[in-house]
Short mmCIF file of C-alpha atoms and ligand atoms in Angstrom, two decimals:
data_model
loop_
_atom_site.label_atom_id
_atom_site.label_comp_id
_atom_site.label_asym_id
_atom_site.label_seq_id
_atom_site.Cartn_x
_atom_site.Cartn_y
_atom_site.Cartn_z
CA MET A 1 -10.75 -10.95 78.50
CA SER A 2 -12.08 -8.33 76.17
CA SER A 3 -15.69 -9.68 76.82
CA GLN A 4 -15.67 -8.40 80.23
CA LYS A 5 -15.04 -4.69 78.91
CA GLU A 6 -17.54 -2.50 78.42
CA ILE A 7 -19.28 -2.47 74.86
CA VAL A 8 -18.87 0.72 72.70
CA LEU A 9 -20.48 1.12 69.55
CA SER A 10 -20.76 4.03 66.70
CA GLY A 11 -20.62 4.69 63.15
CA ILE A 12 -20.79 7.46 60.31
CA ARG A 13 -22.35 7.35 57.13
CA PRO A 14 -20.35 7.36 53.86
CA THR A 15 -22.18 10.36 52.62
CA GLY A 16 -18.33 12.41 51.91
CA ASN A 17 -15.34 13.40 53.52
CA LEU A 18 -15.03 12.92 57.46
CA HIS A 19 -15.15 16.92 58.89
CA LEU A 20 -13.83 18.69 61.96
CA GLY A 21 -17.56 17.83 63.34
CA ASN A 22 -17.36 13.99 62.72
CA TYR A 23 -13.77 14.24 64.15
CA PHE A 24 -14.35 16.13 67.28
CA GLY A 25 -17.75 14.89 68.07
CA ALA A 26 -17.08 11.43 67.56
CA VAL A 27 -13.67 10.28 66.36
CA THR A 28 -11.50 11.33 69.18
CA GLN A 29 -13.89 9.68 71.06
CA PHE A 30 -13.26 6.72 69.25
CA LEU A 31 -9.51 6.69 69.31
CA LYS A 32 -9.67 7.10 73.23
CA MET A 33 -12.06 4.15 73.73
CA GLN A 34 -10.59 1.77 71.34
CA GLU A 35 -7.52 1.50 74.25
CA THR A 36 -10.16 0.67 76.85
CA HIS A 37 -13.05 -0.46 75.68
CA ASN A 38 -14.80 -3.72 73.53
CA CYS A 39 -15.22 -1.44 70.65
CA TYR A 40 -17.40 -1.77 67.12
CA PHE A 41 -16.90 1.05 64.54
CA PHE A 42 -18.98 0.85 61.55
CA VAL A 43 -19.77 2.54 58.24
CA ALA A 44 -23.23 3.36 58.25
CA ASP A 45 -24.03 2.29 54.22
CA TYR A 46 -27.58 1.29 54.88
CA HIS A 47 -28.47 4.77 56.52
CA SER A 48 -27.04 6.46 53.62
CA LEU A 49 -29.60 4.70 51.32
CA THR A 50 -32.42 7.19 52.37
CA THR A 51 -31.10 9.56 49.89
CA HIS A 52 -30.73 7.18 47.06
CA PRO A 53 -26.85 7.58 46.17
CA ASN A 54 -25.74 6.27 43.18
CA PRO A 55 -23.96 2.94 43.53
CA VAL A 56 -20.28 3.92 42.17
CA ASP A 57 -20.57 7.16 44.74
CA LEU A 58 -21.56 4.97 47.42
CA GLN A 59 -18.80 2.25 47.03
CA ASP A 60 -16.15 5.03 46.66
CA ASN A 61 -17.48 6.77 49.84
CA VAL A 62 -17.70 3.77 51.96
CA LYS A 63 -14.00 3.31 51.30
CA THR A 64 -13.26 6.77 52.06
CA VAL A 65 -14.42 6.57 55.40
CA LEU A 66 -12.76 3.13 55.96
CA ALA A 67 -9.68 4.78 54.96
CA GLU A 68 -10.22 8.15 57.14
CA TYR A 69 -11.05 6.05 60.15
CA LEU A 70 -7.84 4.06 59.72
CA ALA A 71 -6.09 7.57 58.81
CA CYS A 72 -7.31 8.90 61.94
CA GLY A 73 -5.87 5.98 63.95
CA LEU A 74 -8.48 3.43 64.34
CA ASP A 75 -6.96 0.29 65.01
CA THR A 76 -8.22 -3.19 63.82
CA ASN A 77 -5.98 -5.10 66.55
CA LYS A 78 -7.72 -2.80 69.40
CA CYS A 79 -11.60 -2.56 67.86
CA THR A 80 -13.79 -4.10 65.42
CA LEU A 81 -14.14 -1.92 62.42
CA TYR A 82 -16.96 -3.06 59.58
CA VAL A 83 -19.57 -2.11 57.09
CA GLN A 84 -23.00 -2.18 57.92
CA SER A 85 -24.28 -3.93 55.22
CA GLN A 86 -21.73 -6.63 55.69
CA LEU A 87 -23.94 -7.49 59.02
CA PRO A 88 -27.20 -7.90 57.29
CA GLU A 89 -28.09 -9.16 60.89
CA THR A 90 -28.44 -5.61 61.49
CA ALA A 91 -31.59 -5.59 59.36
CA GLU A 92 -33.19 -8.48 60.82
CA LEU A 93 -33.23 -7.08 64.16
CA TYR A 94 -34.55 -3.91 62.69
CA LEU A 95 -37.48 -5.49 61.35
CA LEU A 96 -38.13 -7.42 64.86
CA LEU A 97 -37.72 -3.91 66.62
CA ALA A 98 -39.61 -2.21 64.25
CA MET A 99 -42.80 -4.16 65.07
CA HIS A 100 -42.83 -2.13 68.44
CA ALA A 101 -41.71 1.37 66.96
CA TYR A 102 -44.72 3.83 66.57
CA LYS A 103 -45.34 5.92 63.80
CA GLY A 104 -46.54 8.42 66.03
CA GLU A 105 -43.27 9.06 67.70
CA LEU A 106 -41.17 8.47 64.47
CA GLU A 107 -42.93 11.23 62.91
CA LYS A 108 -41.88 13.51 66.11
CA THR A 109 -38.01 12.73 65.62
CA VAL A 110 -36.73 16.14 65.12
CA THR A 111 -34.16 14.72 62.50
CA PHE A 112 -37.03 13.14 60.48
CA LYS A 113 -38.87 16.43 60.45
CA GLU A 114 -35.79 18.31 58.93
CA LYS A 115 -35.04 15.80 56.47
CA ALA A 116 -38.62 15.55 55.33
CA ARG A 117 -38.52 19.22 55.23
CA LYS A 118 -35.28 19.16 52.94
CA GLN A 119 -36.55 16.29 50.52
CA PRO A 120 -40.22 16.64 50.54
CA ASN A 121 -40.58 14.22 47.38
CA ASN A 122 -38.72 11.68 49.21
CA ILE A 123 -39.86 10.95 52.49
CA ASN A 124 -39.69 7.15 52.52
CA ALA A 125 -40.32 4.55 55.18
CA GLY A 126 -36.48 4.31 55.43
CA LEU A 127 -36.05 7.99 56.71
CA LEU A 128 -39.38 7.36 58.87
CA THR A 129 -37.75 4.40 60.73
CA TYR A 130 -34.24 5.84 60.56
CA PRO A 131 -34.02 5.61 64.59
CA VAL A 132 -34.92 2.15 64.37
CA LEU A 133 -31.91 0.97 62.31
CA MET A 134 -29.86 2.97 64.25
CA ALA A 135 -31.15 1.19 67.75
CA ALA A 136 -30.65 -2.14 65.68
CA ASP A 137 -26.90 -1.06 64.99
CA ILE A 138 -26.50 -0.38 68.71
CA LEU A 139 -28.61 -2.98 70.25
CA ILE A 140 -27.01 -5.79 68.02
CA HIS A 141 -24.01 -5.86 69.95
CA ARG A 142 -25.88 -4.85 73.42
CA ALA A 143 -23.56 -1.61 73.49
CA ALA A 144 -23.39 0.26 76.93
CA LYS A 145 -21.91 3.72 75.31
CA VAL A 146 -22.29 5.04 72.24
CA PRO A 147 -19.93 8.21 71.31
CA VAL A 148 -21.72 10.58 69.27
CA GLY A 149 -22.27 14.25 68.94
CA GLU A 150 -24.85 16.35 70.14
CA ASP A 151 -27.29 16.10 67.24
CA GLN A 152 -27.79 12.26 67.86
CA ARG A 153 -28.93 12.82 71.33
CA GLN A 154 -32.82 11.97 70.55
CA HIS A 155 -31.83 8.97 68.23
CA LEU A 156 -29.95 7.47 71.59
CA GLU A 157 -33.25 8.45 73.78
CA MET A 158 -35.29 6.50 71.30
CA THR A 159 -32.75 3.24 71.42
CA ARG A 160 -33.07 3.30 75.19
CA ASP A 161 -37.03 3.54 74.95
CA TYR A 162 -37.05 0.39 72.18
CA ALA A 163 -34.30 -1.54 74.33
CA ARG A 164 -36.60 -1.01 77.46
CA ARG A 165 -39.54 -1.62 75.75
CA PHE A 166 -38.22 -4.91 74.38
CA ASN A 167 -37.50 -6.47 77.65
CA ASN A 168 -40.79 -5.39 79.13
CA ILE A 169 -42.76 -6.95 76.14
CA TYR A 170 -40.99 -10.21 76.33
CA ASN A 171 -40.23 -10.25 79.70
CA CYS A 172 -36.56 -10.69 79.28
CA GLU A 173 -33.20 -8.92 80.08
CA VAL A 174 -32.09 -8.77 76.62
CA PHE A 175 -31.02 -5.48 76.42
CA GLU A 176 -29.27 -2.88 78.48
CA GLU A 177 -29.65 0.73 78.19
CA PRO A 178 -27.16 2.34 75.99
CA GLN A 179 -25.80 5.89 76.97
CA ALA A 180 -24.67 8.64 74.37
CA PHE A 181 -21.07 9.42 75.51
CA ASN A 182 -18.12 12.04 75.13
CA PHE A 183 -15.30 11.97 77.99
CA SER A 184 -16.07 15.43 78.84
CA GLY A 185 -19.72 14.70 80.28
CA LYS A 186 -21.17 16.67 77.46
CA LEU A 187 -21.99 15.87 73.83
CA VAL A 188 -20.02 17.83 71.56
CA LYS A 189 -21.57 20.12 68.75
CA VAL A 190 -19.07 21.41 66.07
CA PRO A 191 -20.46 24.79 64.49
CA GLY A 192 -20.14 25.39 60.73
CA LEU A 193 -18.25 28.39 59.07
CA ASP A 194 -21.33 29.94 57.53
CA GLY A 195 -22.78 31.38 61.13
CA SER A 196 -24.88 27.87 61.38
CA THR A 197 -24.81 25.94 64.45
CA LYS A 198 -23.67 22.60 62.92
CA MET A 199 -20.72 21.76 60.58
CA SER A 200 -22.52 18.98 58.49
CA LYS A 201 -21.15 17.43 55.51
CA SER A 202 -24.77 17.51 53.87
CA ASP A 203 -24.60 21.10 53.86
CA ASN A 204 -22.28 23.43 51.26
CA GLU A 205 -18.53 22.67 50.97
CA ASN A 206 -17.61 25.88 52.65
CA ASN A 207 -19.48 25.23 55.87
CA CYS A 208 -17.19 22.38 56.53
CA ILE A 209 -13.58 21.93 57.02
CA PHE A 210 -12.50 18.42 55.98
CA LEU A 211 -9.74 15.97 56.76
CA LYS A 212 -8.82 16.25 53.19
CA ASP A 213 -8.60 20.03 52.90
CA ASP A 214 -5.02 21.23 52.50
CA GLU A 215 -3.32 24.15 54.48
CA ALA A 216 -4.26 26.85 51.70
CA THR A 217 -8.06 25.54 51.65
CA ILE A 218 -8.35 25.62 55.09
CA LEU A 219 -7.20 29.16 55.32
CA LYS A 220 -9.19 29.92 52.02
CA LYS A 221 -12.54 28.91 54.19
CA LEU A 222 -11.69 30.30 57.26
CA LYS A 223 -11.12 33.82 55.73
CA LYS A 224 -14.87 33.23 54.09
CA ALA A 225 -16.08 32.52 57.57
CA LYS A 226 -18.94 34.80 58.55
CA THR A 227 -17.96 38.06 61.02
CA ASP A 228 -19.27 41.00 62.02
CA ALA A 229 -18.00 44.69 61.87
CA GLY A 230 -16.16 43.94 65.55
CA PRO A 231 -17.03 44.56 69.10
CA THR A 232 -18.12 48.27 69.71
CA GLN A 233 -18.38 47.64 73.61
CA LEU A 234 -15.93 46.32 76.27
CA ASN A 235 -16.88 42.64 77.39
CA GLN A 236 -19.72 42.67 74.43
CA GLU A 237 -21.74 39.80 74.13
CA LYS A 238 -20.73 37.91 70.67
CA PRO A 239 -23.33 37.11 67.98
CA GLN A 240 -23.65 33.48 66.63
CA GLU A 241 -21.02 33.66 64.25
CA ILE A 242 -18.26 34.96 66.60
CA GLU A 243 -19.30 32.38 68.92
CA ASN A 244 -18.90 29.94 66.48
CA LEU A 245 -15.39 31.13 65.89
CA PHE A 246 -14.69 30.66 69.49
CA ASN A 247 -15.88 27.37 69.72
CA LEU A 248 -13.91 26.32 66.85
CA ALA A 249 -10.56 28.13 68.27
CA ASN A 250 -11.24 25.97 71.61
CA LEU A 251 -11.28 22.75 70.20
CA VAL A 252 -7.98 23.06 68.51
CA ASN A 253 -6.24 25.32 71.07
CA VAL A 254 -7.60 26.78 74.33
CA GLU A 255 -4.73 29.13 74.87
CA MET A 256 -5.02 30.79 71.52
CA ALA A 257 -8.81 30.91 72.12
CA SER A 258 -8.51 32.53 75.42
CA SER A 259 -5.76 35.37 74.51
CA PHE A 260 -8.21 36.23 71.36
CA GLU A 261 -11.26 36.24 73.83
CA GLN A 262 -9.09 38.87 76.01
CA ASP A 263 -8.70 40.92 72.95
CA TYR A 264 -12.72 40.55 71.87
CA ASN A 265 -13.23 41.86 75.31
CA GLN A 266 -10.75 44.63 75.06
CA MET A 267 -12.07 45.54 71.65
CA THR A 268 -8.77 44.94 70.33
CA ILE A 269 -9.13 41.98 68.23
CA ARG A 270 -8.45 41.57 64.66
CA TYR A 271 -10.63 38.83 62.75
CA GLY A 272 -7.93 38.20 59.99
CA ASP A 273 -5.61 37.49 62.81
CA PHE A 274 -7.68 35.21 64.52
CA LYS A 275 -8.88 33.43 61.52
CA LYS A 276 -5.27 32.70 60.46
CA ALA A 277 -4.37 31.35 63.97
CA ILE A 278 -7.34 28.95 63.77
CA ALA A 279 -6.50 27.72 60.10
CA ALA A 280 -2.96 27.33 61.47
CA GLU A 281 -4.13 24.81 64.58
CA MET A 282 -6.52 23.00 62.34
CA TRP A 283 -3.86 22.21 60.18
CA ASN A 284 -1.72 21.03 62.89
CA TYR A 285 -4.59 18.53 63.52
CA ILE A 286 -5.26 17.54 60.19
CA GLN A 287 -1.74 17.38 58.35
CA PRO A 288 -0.43 13.76 60.06
CA ILE A 289 -4.08 12.44 59.45
CA GLN A 290 -4.46 13.50 55.90
CA GLU A 291 -0.86 12.03 55.00
CA ARG A 292 -2.00 8.66 55.51
CA ILE A 293 -5.73 9.04 53.97
CA GLU A 294 -4.72 8.51 50.18
CA SER A 295 -2.20 5.61 50.51
CA ILE A 296 -4.78 3.90 52.73
CA LYS A 297 -7.51 4.50 50.40
CA ALA A 298 -5.48 3.37 47.40
CA ASN A 299 -4.74 0.02 49.20
CA ASP A 300 -7.66 -2.18 48.46
CA LYS A 301 -6.06 -5.31 49.65
CA LEU A 302 -5.69 -3.51 52.85
CA LEU A 303 -9.31 -2.44 53.07
CA ASP A 304 -10.71 -5.60 51.52
CA GLU A 305 -8.99 -7.50 54.80
CA VAL A 306 -10.10 -4.82 57.13
CA MET A 307 -13.68 -5.51 56.16
CA ALA A 308 -13.29 -9.27 56.09
CA GLN A 309 -11.89 -9.35 59.61
CA GLY A 310 -14.41 -6.94 60.77
CA MET A 311 -17.26 -8.54 59.30
CA GLU A 312 -16.35 -11.91 60.96
CA LYS A 313 -16.18 -10.51 64.60
CA ALA A 314 -19.35 -8.23 64.15
CA LYS A 315 -21.16 -11.58 63.04
CA GLU A 316 -19.77 -13.24 66.07
CA SER A 317 -21.26 -10.81 68.63
CA ALA A 318 -24.64 -10.07 66.36
CA HIS A 319 -25.25 -13.79 66.49
CA LYS A 320 -25.19 -14.30 70.19
CA THR A 321 -27.59 -11.31 70.29
CA LEU A 322 -29.95 -12.40 67.74
CA ASN A 323 -30.05 -16.02 69.40
CA LEU A 324 -31.41 -14.27 72.60
CA VAL A 325 -34.08 -12.34 70.68
CA ARG A 326 -35.45 -14.98 68.96
CA ASP A 327 -35.79 -17.34 72.13
CA ALA A 328 -37.26 -14.15 73.47
CA ILE A 329 -39.81 -13.54 70.73
CA GLY A 330 -40.55 -17.37 70.30
CA LEU A 331 -38.93 -17.75 66.95
CA LYS A 332 -36.34 -20.49 65.86
CA ARG A 333 -32.82 -20.01 66.37
CA ILE A 334 -31.10 -19.91 63.06
CA TYR A 335 -27.43 -18.82 64.22
P1 ADP B 1 -22.94 14.51 58.83
O1 ADP B 1 -24.07 15.25 60.02
O2 ADP B 1 -21.68 15.36 58.55
O3 ADP B 1 -23.48 14.00 57.77
P2 ADP B 1 -22.73 11.86 60.39
O4 ADP B 1 -24.31 12.04 60.53
O5 ADP B 1 -22.39 10.80 59.26
O6 ADP B 1 -21.97 13.42 59.81
O7 ADP B 1 -22.42 11.80 61.49
C1 ADP B 1 -21.59 11.00 62.07
C2 ADP B 1 -20.97 11.26 63.58
O8 ADP B 1 -20.24 12.25 63.89
C3 ADP B 1 -22.11 11.46 64.67
O9 ADP B 1 -21.55 10.87 65.95
C4 ADP B 1 -22.49 12.75 64.63
O10 ADP B 1 -23.10 13.03 66.02
C5 ADP B 1 -21.19 13.26 64.29
N1 ADP B 1 -21.36 14.60 64.23
C6 ADP B 1 -21.34 15.18 62.69
N2 ADP B 1 -21.33 16.59 62.74
C7 ADP B 1 -21.03 16.93 63.79
C8 ADP B 1 -20.80 18.18 64.28
N3 ADP B 1 -21.04 19.21 63.95
N4 ADP B 1 -20.84 18.36 65.55
C9 ADP B 1 -20.40 17.42 66.43
N5 ADP B 1 -20.52 15.96 66.05
C10 ADP B 1 -21.01 15.91 65.12
N1 LIG B 2 -27.30 8.28 62.58
C1 LIG B 2 -26.08 8.52 62.56
C2 LIG B 2 -25.68 10.10 61.84
O1 LIG B 2 -26.56 10.36 61.32
C3 LIG B 2 -24.91 7.72 62.02
C4 LIG B 2 -25.05 6.16 62.82
C5 LIG B 2 -26.09 5.06 62.33
C6 LIG B 2 -24.74 5.69 64.24
N2 LIG B 2 -25.91 4.42 63.19
C7 LIG B 2 -25.41 4.64 64.53
C8 LIG B 2 -24.31 6.80 65.21
C9 LIG B 2 -25.52 3.92 65.69
C10 LIG B 2 -24.07 5.88 66.29
C11 LIG B 2 -24.60 4.42 66.51
O2 LIG B 2 -24.77 10.89 62.23
#
């Protein structure tokens, strides 16, 4: 039965607590898709190694993402949940795909250029080939759909290129070309609170609302969010930081957002009230998830079972793909 369902894959790096960007950009989609698709979701720990995390932090962060996935409602009876490094078969496919990934195209990747700028003393080969590893994650299960936020669009285009290139070079049809996916038809970009266009856990704490933030912290962060002096004309165009607040409001409650939009257009908006309303709606989303996080994270037995079960199911699917890949290239099968 499940083998006829469309295959879905996505992952999140264990670089800290999940935030509303991860939640609305990715996890809400995972929750819907696990009901109808054959889903693989994972913790992208190999990917987080580009910044050389210390081993204790890394282990803790892997547990955090797993616990937060489960607290959000991912259900191991409905999807396969695993840790990337427990499927080293991914690294084999990464090596094989890397033979057809060119330095020039990798150097042009937007995320590479951004990260190289941020860490000029650590521009390692792993960072350069990040999109190849991501393609391996996706292609190892021959996924058709990949629910991700807008920031991952280019990586998905590269994955499609690598899939097509492999099929052409080896004259086979091993891979299909996966699509970046959001049910709305448009990939989501959740803005940060500091006026930046993207909420990201790699940036400063106050830019992000985390699933682990309590009600008071959420309100405090919203209060600090950047605003302007207020509109001075009817129906005035919104500056970036105000647009961001409306984007956030629309994610959590469309009616509330539209009522404040009218106030903005009439120049009667009070940003303090708007921020309070956004914070309250965010808390409505976060509270039930948060109640579950700590107890799940403290349950090592549960997390070990989840990882072991996920690893086994992921290996089954990976071995099928690698047999086809080895056949196509002319390498002996080992799986
Ligand atoms: P971060 O960028 O915070 O380090 P990850 O890189 O691990 O998070 O992203 C995991 C998933 O969450 C990806 O699908 C990514 O597109 C999505 N995501 C992250 N930040 C945002 C955001 N601000 N808006 C929409 N989606 C996001
Ligand atoms: N690159 C993604 C990010 O930074 C995380 C990721 C790694 C991923 N492998 C993936 C996402 C495969 C989707 C599919 O957010």
